[in-house]
mmCIF file of C-alpha atoms in Angstrom:
data_model
loop_
_atom_site.group_PDB
_atom_site.id
_atom_site.type_symbol
_atom_site.label_atom_id
_atom_site.label_comp_id
_atom_site.label_asym_id
_atom_site.label_seq_id
_atom_site.Cartn_x
_atom_site.Cartn_y
_atom_site.Cartn_z
ATOM 1 C CA MET M 20 10.185 -0.364 3.499
ATOM 2 C CA ARG M 21 7.339 1.803 2.170
ATOM 3 C CA LYS M 22 9.779 4.350 0.804
ATOM 4 C CA ARG M 23 11.571 1.582 -1.101
ATOM 5 C CA LEU M 24 8.269 0.460 -2.615
ATOM 6 C CA TYR M 25 7.434 4.013 -3.649
ATOM 7 C CA LEU M 26 10.895 4.468 -5.130
ATOM 8 C CA PHE M 27 10.529 1.190 -7.011
ATOM 9 C CA GLY M 28 7.150 2.348 -8.336
ATOM 10 C CA LEU M 29 8.588 5.683 -9.399
ATOM 11 C CA ALA M 30 11.528 3.930 -11.073
ATOM 12 C CA ALA M 31 9.066 1.742 -12.995
ATOM 13 C CA VAL M 32 7.197 4.844 -14.100
ATOM 14 C CA LEU M 33 10.419 6.523 -15.177
ATOM 15 C CA VAL M 34 11.535 3.462 -17.157
ATOM 16 C CA GLY M 35 8.116 3.237 -18.780
ATOM 17 C CA THR M 36 8.220 6.961 -19.494
ATOM 18 C CA SER M 37 11.566 6.668 -21.252
ATOM 19 C CA ARG M 38 10.130 4.000 -23.552
ATOM 20 C CA VAL M 39 7.072 6.101 -24.293
ATOM 21 C CA SER M 40 9.156 9.227 -24.872
ATOM 22 C CA ALA M 41 10.938 7.605 -27.776
ATOM 23 C CA GLU M 42 7.591 6.848 -29.388
ATOM 24 C CA THR M 43 5.732 10.072 -28.567
ATOM 25 C CA GLY M 44 8.545 12.598 -28.616
ATOM 26 C CA VAL M 45 7.989 13.516 -24.947
ATOM 27 C CA GLY M 46 11.252 14.122 -23.085
ATOM 28 C CA PRO M 47 12.344 12.211 -19.970
ATOM 29 C CA ILE M 48 11.434 13.416 -16.476
ATOM 30 C CA ALA M 49 14.079 15.735 -15.080
ATOM 31 C CA THR M 50 16.038 14.573 -12.033
ATOM 32 C CA GLU M 51 15.167 17.737 -10.110
ATOM 33 C CA ASP M 52 11.465 16.825 -10.386
ATOM 34 C CA PHE M 53 11.959 13.554 -8.496
ATOM 35 C CA ASP M 54 11.017 14.819 -4.986
ATOM 36 C CA ARG M 55 7.918 16.616 -6.275
ATOM 37 C CA LEU M 56 6.775 13.517 -8.159
ATOM 38 C CA TYR M 57 7.555 11.259 -5.213
ATOM 39 C CA ASP M 58 5.439 13.434 -2.903
ATOM 40 C CA THR M 59 2.621 13.448 -5.464
ATOM 41 C CA ILE M 60 2.371 9.673 -6.006
ATOM 42 C CA LYS M 61 2.827 8.437 -2.436
ATOM 43 C CA PRO M 62 -0.335 7.896 -0.370
ATOM 44 C CA GLN M 63 -1.416 11.105 1.334
ATOM 45 C CA PRO M 64 -2.498 11.305 5.009
ATOM 46 C CA GLY M 65 -6.049 10.031 5.361
ATOM 47 C CA GLU M 66 -6.055 8.569 1.849
ATOM 48 C CA SER M 67 -5.830 4.959 3.023
ATOM 49 C CA PRO M 68 -7.652 4.774 6.368
ATOM 50 C CA TRP M 69 -7.490 0.960 6.363
ATOM 51 C CA ARG M 70 -3.755 1.286 7.046
ATOM 52 C CA GLU M 71 -4.543 2.940 10.381
ATOM 53 C CA VAL M 72 -6.729 0.054 11.630
ATOM 54 C CA ALA M 73 -5.126 -2.114 14.312
ATOM 55 C CA TRP M 74 -5.613 -5.353 12.360
ATOM 56 C CA VAL M 75 -5.476 -8.609 14.336
ATOM 57 C CA THR M 76 -3.959 -11.587 12.532
ATOM 58 C CA ASN M 77 -4.926 -14.189 15.130
ATOM 59 C CA ILE M 78 -8.513 -15.263 14.395
ATOM 60 C CA THR M 79 -9.182 -16.526 17.926
ATOM 61 C CA GLU M 80 -7.999 -13.249 19.446
ATOM 62 C CA ALA M 81 -9.958 -11.235 16.871
ATOM 63 C CA ARG M 82 -13.114 -13.183 17.731
ATOM 64 C CA ARG M 83 -12.622 -12.598 21.479
ATOM 65 C CA ARG M 84 -12.136 -8.869 20.913
ATOM 66 C CA ALA M 85 -15.124 -8.608 18.570
ATOM 67 C CA ILE M 86 -17.379 -10.244 21.168
ATOM 68 C CA ALA M 87 -15.981 -8.156 24.037
ATOM 69 C CA GLU M 88 -16.373 -4.899 22.105
ATOM 70 C CA ASP M 89 -19.675 -5.928 20.445
ATOM 71 C CA LYS M 90 -18.213 -5.227 17.005
ATOM 72 C CA PRO M 91 -18.361 -7.145 13.722
ATOM 73 C CA LEU M 92 -15.574 -9.431 12.635
ATOM 74 C CA VAL M 93 -14.082 -9.077 9.143
ATOM 75 C CA ILE M 94 -12.001 -11.949 7.793
ATOM 76 C CA PHE M 95 -10.021 -11.682 4.557
ATOM 77 C CA THR M 96 -9.513 -15.010 2.826
ATOM 78 C CA ALA M 97 -7.700 -16.262 -0.238
ATOM 79 C CA ALA M 98 -9.321 -18.145 -3.126
ATOM 80 C CA ASP M 99 -8.691 -21.436 -1.360
ATOM 81 C CA GLY M 100 -10.374 -20.151 1.828
ATOM 82 C CA SER M 101 -7.260 -19.837 3.954
ATOM 83 C CA PRO M 102 -7.215 -16.698 6.148
ATOM 84 C CA LEU M 103 -4.858 -13.898 5.133
ATOM 85 C CA GLY M 104 -4.023 -15.656 1.877
ATOM 86 C CA ARG M 105 -1.749 -18.175 3.589
ATOM 87 C CA THR M 106 -1.642 -21.410 1.663
#
């Protein structure tokens, strides 16, 4: 799934680049550069440490674990106050 998102992002960049190239005179990105560019734009190891956290989506369970481990509880909410942006 992540690879598809990265490929979609790269495709969007390439489409945007082709539009800009007509205006600026810069040529399109060569096909053989795809893997290098893909490796450059994807998140690198350690770049997004929040992805490595074992997030708990059940608030009751998260509260139990926070109390048991004597750790703080972080709750993400949407604009309407519903947890995890669920409306």
